[in-house]
Coordinates of C-alpha atoms and ligand atoms in Angstrom, one line a residue:
M690 CA 113.6 64.3 144.7
E691 CA 117.1 63.5 146.0
L692 CA 119.1 62.0 143.2
R693 CA 121.2 59.0 144.2
S694 CA 122.6 55.8 142.6
V695 CA 120.9 52.5 143.5
R696 CA 122.3 50.7 146.6
G697 CA 125.1 48.4 145.7
T698 CA 125.8 50.0 142.4
H699 CA 128.7 52.4 141.7
D700 CA 130.0 54.6 138.9
I701 CA 133.5 54.0 137.7
L702 CA 135.3 57.2 136.7
G703 CA 138.5 59.2 137.1
K704 CA 141.6 57.1 137.9
D705 CA 139.4 54.0 138.3
I706 CA 138.2 54.0 134.7
V707 CA 141.8 54.4 133.6
K708 CA 142.8 51.4 135.6
Y709 CA 139.7 49.5 134.5
N710 CA 140.7 50.0 130.8
I711 CA 144.2 49.0 131.6
I712 CA 142.9 45.7 133.1
K713 CA 140.8 45.1 130.0
K714 CA 143.7 45.7 127.7
I715 CA 146.0 43.3 129.6
V716 CA 143.2 40.6 129.7
S717 CA 142.6 41.0 125.9
N718 CA 146.2 40.7 125.3
Y719 CA 146.7 37.5 127.2
A720 CA 143.5 36.1 125.7
N721 CA 144.8 36.8 122.2
L722 CA 148.2 35.3 123.0
R723 CA 146.6 32.1 124.3
S724 CA 143.9 31.9 121.7
F725 CA 140.7 32.6 123.7
S726 CA 138.0 34.4 121.6
E727 CA 136.0 37.2 123.0
I728 CA 132.3 36.9 123.4
Q729 CA 129.6 39.3 124.6
T730 CA 126.3 37.9 125.6
P731 CA 123.1 39.9 126.6
I732 CA 122.8 41.3 130.1
F733 CA 119.6 39.3 130.6
E734 CA 118.5 35.8 129.8
F735 CA 115.5 33.6 130.4
S736 CA 115.5 32.8 134.2
N737 CA 115.5 29.1 133.5
L738 CA 119.0 29.2 132.3
F739 CA 120.2 29.9 135.8
L740 CA 117.6 28.3 138.1
K741 CA 118.6 24.6 137.9
P742 CA 122.3 24.8 136.9
L743 CA 123.3 27.2 139.6
G744 CA 121.4 25.1 142.2
E745 CA 117.9 25.9 143.5
Q746 CA 119.3 25.9 147.0
S747 CA 122.3 28.1 146.2
D748 CA 122.4 31.6 147.7
V749 CA 122.4 33.1 144.3
V750 CA 119.2 31.5 143.2
L751 CA 117.5 31.7 146.6
K752 CA 118.0 35.3 147.2
E753 CA 120.3 37.2 144.9
M754 CA 118.9 37.0 141.4
Y755 CA 117.3 40.1 139.8
T756 CA 114.4 38.4 138.1
F757 CA 111.4 40.2 136.5
E758 CA 108.4 39.3 134.5
D759 CA 108.5 40.8 131.0
R760 CA 105.3 42.2 129.5
N761 CA 104.7 39.0 127.7
K762 CA 104.9 37.2 131.0
E763 CA 108.3 35.6 130.4
L764 CA 110.6 35.4 133.4
L765 CA 113.9 37.1 132.7
T766 CA 117.0 37.5 134.9
L767 CA 119.9 39.9 134.9
R768 CA 122.9 37.5 134.5
P769 CA 124.4 36.7 137.9
E770 CA 127.3 34.8 136.4
Y771 CA 128.8 34.2 133.0
T772 CA 129.4 30.5 132.6
T773 CA 125.8 29.5 131.8
P774 CA 125.2 32.4 129.3
M775 CA 128.5 31.4 127.5
I776 CA 127.3 27.8 127.2
R777 CA 123.9 29.0 126.0
S778 CA 125.6 31.2 123.4
A779 CA 127.8 28.3 122.3
I780 CA 124.7 26.1 121.8
T781 CA 122.6 28.7 120.1
N782 CA 125.5 29.8 117.8
N783 CA 126.5 26.2 116.9
L784 CA 130.0 26.6 118.2
F785 CA 130.4 23.0 119.3
E786 CA 131.3 21.7 115.8
D787 CA 134.9 22.6 116.4
L788 CA 136.2 21.6 119.8
P789 CA 137.7 22.6 122.1
I790 CA 136.2 26.0 122.5
K791 CA 138.1 28.7 124.4
L792 CA 136.1 31.9 125.2
F793 CA 136.5 34.9 127.3
G794 CA 134.2 37.8 128.2
I795 CA 134.3 40.9 130.4
G796 CA 131.2 42.6 131.6
P797 CA 128.7 43.4 134.4
M798 CA 127.0 40.7 136.6
F799 CA 124.1 41.3 139.0
R800 CA 123.5 39.8 142.4
R801 CA 121.4 41.2 145.2
E802 CA 123.9 40.7 147.9
R803 CA 124.4 42.8 151.1
P804 CA 126.7 45.6 149.8
Q805 CA 130.1 46.2 151.5
K806 CA 133.7 46.9 150.5
G807 CA 134.4 44.6 147.5
R808 CA 130.8 43.4 147.3
Y809 CA 128.3 45.1 145.0
R810 CA 125.0 44.4 143.4
Q811 CA 126.3 45.3 140.0
F812 CA 129.9 44.3 139.5
N813 CA 132.2 43.5 136.6
Q814 CA 133.8 40.1 135.9
I815 CA 136.4 38.8 133.7
N816 CA 135.5 35.2 132.6
F817 CA 137.6 32.5 130.8
E818 CA 136.0 29.2 129.8
V819 CA 137.2 26.1 128.0
F820 CA 134.6 23.6 126.6
G821 CA 135.6 20.1 125.5
S822 CA 138.6 18.9 127.3
D823 CA 139.0 16.7 130.4
D824 CA 142.8 16.9 130.2
Y825 CA 144.4 18.2 133.4
L826 CA 146.5 20.5 131.1
A827 CA 143.3 22.5 130.4
D828 CA 143.0 23.0 134.2
L829 CA 146.7 23.9 134.3
E830 CA 146.3 26.4 131.4
L831 CA 143.4 28.2 133.0
I832 CA 145.0 28.5 136.4
T833 CA 148.3 29.6 134.9
L834 CA 146.5 32.2 132.9
A835 CA 144.7 33.5 136.0
N836 CA 148.0 33.7 137.8
D837 CA 149.7 35.5 135.0
I838 CA 146.9 38.1 134.6
L839 CA 146.9 38.7 138.4
K840 CA 150.7 39.2 138.5
S841 CA 150.5 41.5 135.5
V842 CA 147.7 43.8 136.9
L843 CA 148.9 43.6 140.5
P844 CA 152.7 43.3 140.4
N845 CA 153.1 44.4 144.0
S846 CA 150.3 42.4 145.6
K847 CA 150.5 39.0 147.3
F848 CA 147.8 36.5 146.6
N849 CA 147.4 32.8 147.5
L850 CA 146.1 30.1 145.3
K851 CA 143.9 27.5 147.0
I852 CA 142.9 24.3 145.2
N853 CA 140.8 21.3 145.9
T854 CA 139.1 18.5 144.0
L855 CA 135.4 17.7 144.5
G856 CA 135.5 14.5 142.4
K857 CA 132.8 13.3 140.1
R858 CA 129.2 14.3 140.8
K859 CA 128.2 10.9 142.2
N860 CA 131.1 11.0 144.7
L861 CA 130.2 14.6 145.6
I862 CA 126.6 13.4 146.3
E863 CA 127.9 10.7 148.6
Y864 CA 130.1 13.2 150.3
K865 CA 127.2 15.7 150.8
A866 CA 125.2 13.0 152.5
K867 CA 128.0 12.2 154.9
L868 CA 128.5 15.9 155.5
S869 CA 124.8 16.4 156.2
K870 CA 124.8 13.7 158.8
Y871 CA 128.0 15.0 160.5
F872 CA 126.5 18.5 160.8
D873 CA 123.1 17.2 161.8
D874 CA 124.7 15.2 164.6
N875 CA 126.5 18.3 165.8
K876 CA 123.8 20.9 165.0
N877 CA 123.8 22.4 168.4
K878 CA 127.3 23.7 167.7
L879 CA 126.3 25.4 164.4
S880 CA 125.2 29.0 163.7
N881 CA 121.6 29.5 162.9
E882 CA 122.3 30.3 159.3
S883 CA 124.3 27.1 158.8
R884 CA 121.7 25.0 160.5
E885 CA 119.3 25.9 157.7
K886 CA 121.8 24.5 155.2
I887 CA 122.4 21.1 156.8
K888 CA 120.0 19.3 154.4
S889 CA 119.8 21.7 151.5
N890 CA 123.4 22.8 151.0
P891 CA 125.9 21.3 153.5
L892 CA 128.9 22.2 151.3
R893 CA 128.3 25.9 152.0
I894 CA 128.7 25.3 155.7
L895 CA 132.4 24.6 155.0
D896 CA 132.5 28.1 153.6
S897 CA 131.0 29.8 156.6
K898 CA 132.7 32.8 158.2
N899 CA 131.2 32.1 161.6
N900 CA 133.9 30.9 164.2
E901 CA 131.8 28.1 165.6
D902 CA 131.1 26.8 162.1
I903 CA 134.7 27.0 161.2
E904 CA 135.7 25.0 164.4
L905 CA 133.1 22.3 163.6
S906 CA 134.1 22.1 160.0
K907 CA 137.7 21.3 160.9
N908 CA 136.8 17.8 161.9
S909 CA 134.1 17.2 159.3
P910 CA 134.5 14.3 156.8
S911 CA 136.9 15.2 154.0
I912 CA 136.1 15.1 150.3
I913 CA 139.4 13.4 149.6
D914 CA 138.1 10.2 151.1
F915 CA 135.3 10.1 148.5
I916 CA 137.3 10.7 145.3
D917 CA 138.0 7.9 142.8
N918 CA 141.4 7.0 141.5
E919 CA 141.0 8.7 138.2
D920 CA 140.2 12.0 139.8
K921 CA 143.0 11.6 142.3
V922 CA 145.5 11.1 139.4
H923 CA 144.0 14.2 137.6
F924 CA 144.5 16.2 140.7
E925 CA 148.0 14.9 141.4
E926 CA 149.0 15.7 137.7
L927 CA 147.6 19.2 138.0
K928 CA 149.6 19.8 141.2
K929 CA 152.8 18.6 139.4
G930 CA 152.1 20.9 136.6
L931 CA 151.6 23.9 138.9
R932 CA 155.0 23.1 140.5
L933 CA 156.6 22.9 137.1
N934 CA 155.1 26.4 136.3
S935 CA 156.5 27.6 139.7
I936 CA 153.0 28.5 140.9
N937 CA 152.6 28.3 144.6
F938 CA 149.4 26.8 145.9
E939 CA 147.8 25.4 149.0
E940 CA 145.6 22.4 149.1
N941 CA 142.4 22.9 151.0
F942 CA 140.1 19.9 151.2
R943 CA 137.3 22.1 152.5
L944 CA 137.4 24.6 149.6
V945 CA 134.0 24.6 147.9
R946 CA 132.3 27.0 145.6
G947 CA 129.0 28.8 145.8
L948 CA 127.4 27.4 142.7
D949 CA 126.1 23.8 142.3
Y950 CA 127.6 23.0 139.0
Y951 CA 131.2 22.5 140.1
C952 CA 132.9 19.1 140.3
K953 CA 136.5 17.9 140.2
T954 CA 139.1 20.8 140.3
V955 CA 138.1 23.9 142.1
F956 CA 140.3 26.8 142.9
E957 CA 140.4 30.4 144.3
F958 CA 143.0 33.2 144.3
K959 CA 142.7 35.0 147.6
T960 CA 144.4 38.1 149.0
D961 CA 145.1 39.1 152.6
N962 CA 144.5 42.8 151.9
L963 CA 140.7 43.1 151.3
G964 CA 139.1 42.0 154.5
S965 CA 136.2 39.6 154.3
Q966 CA 135.7 39.9 150.5
D967 CA 139.1 38.4 149.9
T968 CA 138.5 36.2 146.8
L969 CA 139.8 37.7 143.7
I970 CA 139.2 34.8 141.3
G971 CA 137.2 31.6 141.6
G972 CA 136.8 28.8 139.2
G973 CA 136.8 25.1 138.5
R974 CA 135.4 22.3 136.4
Y975 CA 131.7 21.8 135.6
D976 CA 131.7 18.6 133.7
G977 CA 128.1 17.7 132.9
L978 CA 126.8 21.3 132.9
I979 CA 127.0 21.7 129.1
A980 CA 124.9 18.5 128.5
K981 CA 122.4 19.6 131.2
L982 CA 121.8 22.8 129.3
G983 CA 121.1 20.9 126.1
G984 CA 124.6 20.9 124.5
P985 CA 126.8 17.9 123.8
D986 CA 128.1 15.8 126.7
I987 CA 131.5 17.3 126.9
P988 CA 133.4 18.6 129.9
G989 CA 134.0 22.3 130.8
L990 CA 135.9 24.5 133.1
G991 CA 136.5 28.2 133.7
W992 CA 137.1 31.0 136.2
A993 CA 135.8 34.4 137.0
A994 CA 137.7 37.4 138.4
G995 CA 136.1 40.4 140.1
I996 CA 137.3 43.6 138.5
E997 CA 136.2 45.9 141.4
R998 CA 138.3 43.8 143.8
I999 CA 141.3 44.1 141.6
L1000 CA 140.7 47.9 141.3
L1001 CA 140.8 48.1 145.1
L1002 CA 144.3 46.6 145.2
M1003 CA 145.7 48.3 142.1
E1004 CA 148.1 51.1 142.6
D1005 CA 147.5 54.5 141.1
I1006 CA 148.8 54.8 137.6
D1007 CA 151.0 57.8 137.0
T1008 CA 149.4 58.9 133.7
K1009 CA 151.5 61.3 131.8
N1010 CA 149.6 64.3 130.6
N1011 CA 150.6 64.7 126.9
K1012 CA 147.8 67.1 126.0
I1013 CA 148.6 70.3 124.3
H1014 CA 146.6 73.1 125.9
L1015 CA 145.4 76.0 123.7
A1016 CA 145.2 79.6 125.0
I1017 CA 143.4 82.4 123.0
T1018 CA 143.3 86.0 124.2
N1019 CA 140.0 87.2 122.6
E1020 CA 137.0 86.2 120.5
N1021 CA 138.1 88.0 117.3
L1022 CA 140.8 85.5 116.8
K1023 CA 138.5 82.5 116.3
N1024 CA 139.5 81.9 112.7
H1025 CA 143.1 81.5 113.6
L1026 CA 142.1 79.0 116.3
I1027 CA 140.0 77.0 113.9
K1028 CA 142.9 76.7 111.6
L1029 CA 145.1 75.4 114.5
I1030 CA 142.5 72.9 115.7
N1031 CA 142.1 71.6 112.2
F1032 CA 145.8 71.0 111.9
L1033 CA 145.9 69.3 115.3
N1034 CA 143.0 67.0 114.3
L1035 CA 144.5 66.1 111.0
N1036 CA 147.8 65.2 112.7
N1037 CA 146.1 63.3 115.5
L1038 CA 147.7 65.5 118.1
P1039 CA 146.0 65.4 121.5
F1040 CA 144.8 68.8 122.7
Y1041 CA 142.6 70.5 125.2
W1042 CA 140.8 73.8 125.0
N1043 CA 138.5 75.2 127.7
Y1044 CA 136.3 77.4 125.4
K1045 CA 137.6 80.5 127.2
Y1046 CA 139.1 83.6 125.7
N1047 CA 141.3 84.4 128.6
L1048 CA 145.1 83.9 128.5
K1049 CA 145.6 83.9 132.2
K1050 CA 142.9 81.3 133.0
S1051 CA 144.1 79.0 130.2
L1052 CA 147.7 79.2 131.4
A1053 CA 146.7 78.6 135.0
K1054 CA 144.7 75.5 133.9
A1055 CA 147.7 74.2 131.9
N1056 CA 150.0 74.7 134.9
S1057 CA 147.6 72.8 137.2
K1058 CA 147.4 69.9 134.8
K1059 CA 151.2 69.7 134.5
V1060 CA 151.2 69.8 130.7
S1061 CA 154.4 70.4 128.7
N1062 CA 153.1 72.7 125.9
V1063 CA 150.6 75.5 125.5
I1064 CA 149.9 77.0 122.1
I1065 CA 149.1 80.7 122.4
I1066 CA 147.0 82.8 120.0
G1067 CA 147.1 86.5 120.4
E1068 CA 146.6 89.6 118.1
D1069 CA 150.2 89.4 116.8
E1070 CA 149.9 85.7 116.0
H1071 CA 146.7 86.3 114.1
K1072 CA 147.9 89.3 112.1
N1073 CA 151.3 87.8 111.1
D1074 CA 150.0 84.2 110.8
F1075 CA 152.1 82.3 113.3
Y1076 CA 151.6 80.5 116.6
T1077 CA 153.5 80.8 119.9
V1078 CA 154.4 77.5 121.6
K1079 CA 155.1 78.0 125.3
K1080 CA 157.2 75.3 127.0
L1081 CA 155.9 75.3 130.6
S1082 CA 158.9 73.6 132.1
T1083 CA 161.2 76.4 131.1
G1084 CA 158.9 79.3 130.2
Q1085 CA 160.5 79.5 126.8
Q1086 CA 158.3 80.9 124.0
I1087 CA 158.8 79.9 120.4
K1088 CA 157.2 81.5 117.4
V1089 CA 156.3 78.9 114.7
N1090 CA 154.4 78.4 111.5
L1091 CA 151.7 75.7 111.4
D1092 CA 154.0 73.4 109.4
D1093 CA 156.7 73.6 112.1
I1094 CA 154.5 73.1 115.1
K1095 CA 154.8 69.3 115.3
E1096 CA 158.6 69.5 115.5
T1097 CA 158.5 72.3 118.1
L1098 CA 156.1 70.3 120.4
N1099 CA 158.4 67.3 120.4
D1100 CA 161.5 69.2 121.4
Ligands
AMP718 P1 131.8 33.7 141.7 O1 131.1 33.9 140.4 O2 130.9 33.9 142.9 O3 132.7 32.5 141.7 O4 132.8 35.0 141.9 C1 133.9 35.1 141.1 C2 134.6 36.4 141.5 O5 133.7 37.5 141.2 C3 134.9 36.6 142.9 O6 136.1 36.0 143.3 C4 134.9 38.1 143.1 O7 136.1 38.6 142.7 C5 133.9 38.6 142.1 N1 132.6 38.8 142.8 C6 131.6 37.9 143.0 N2 130.5 38.5 143.6 C7 130.8 39.8 143.7 C8 130.2 41.0 144.2 N3 128.9 40.9 144.7 N4 130.8 42.2 144.1 C9 132.0 42.3 143.6 N5 132.7 41.2 143.1 C10 132.1 40.0 143.2

């Protein structure tokens, strides 16, 4: 049998896992500074958690969920996104007694999409969510946080923030009806794929990558004509706040998001350097969703960033190799080696030994790994109870007792 990984999945190793862990550390640090608590929910949930809230006509629910029947006939789904599991967790753990709630999580999501660069079937997301505030300052806080994290992990990349408001759900429903009619009247100019969405999900046509659809969308009705005054003010205040925070943005009245639960503010951070999978972060408000899932009737908002897309843009980290390599000339000197390893362990000194009793090979390895220090154990070292520290940059060899090793390594 030929061994291979499942299509759309990938291993993260080598330099990428180093970068992955750096991203996680930066994210946790920001979360801590701004008082978001970490949460980890199970990889799978009951399918019902996703079906309605994400939209029965959304691409995710229609064709991308990994759903299976458990042995007791219950339908389970590998989580395709993190907002609904976080709400489920807040409900089942009684977190709603103390509002607002600020949560973040990092972990794998699963969607059966067509794999390509930047698009996988198992991918990792960073998610930040706020439950219980309709203040535009909550929108501002989350967008600012996304901006700060992106700038911190990708200091040399350019990205563009696009924002829009979808208004209240009832306004959005009116808008969808108008949009459906517009596309229906012009359906001969639409791609086949979009034609199927005229009734079920006209918002997604605005998101199409097909040139004819894009042309037709340019003259479609605009959401801004359907928004009430309260939501207009909310959006205007948010924009003022972004300017105060010196965050550049572009308004795009045709920006929509793939999942049904969004309303009011929506936003995306995009890059010009990733081809078609160019959205690094997407998010927005989902007022009404928490109540729909059985929680209190409070607003919510959040965003998700794709770690793999950030990895594709992240520059290589120049990791300094601070390992001390050990080199031993023959097997009879094991006791002297054990003593050394014990000492290094007790002092938390990072070291590497290749389990070989061959000075030449060990030194060659140390050279190739560009380390600074090799500790050599030979007959003389064993007999007279000392160790030789070899400085690879100069070739200098220093004879030391165990107690003096630490100092010599630092020189
Ligand atoms: P969404 O949950 O669809 O709003 O996506 C939020 C972010 O997750 C996107 O902006 C991407 O960075 C990332 N993302 C979504 N789907 C995938 C995927 N199939 N593969 C890799 N990253 C993804």
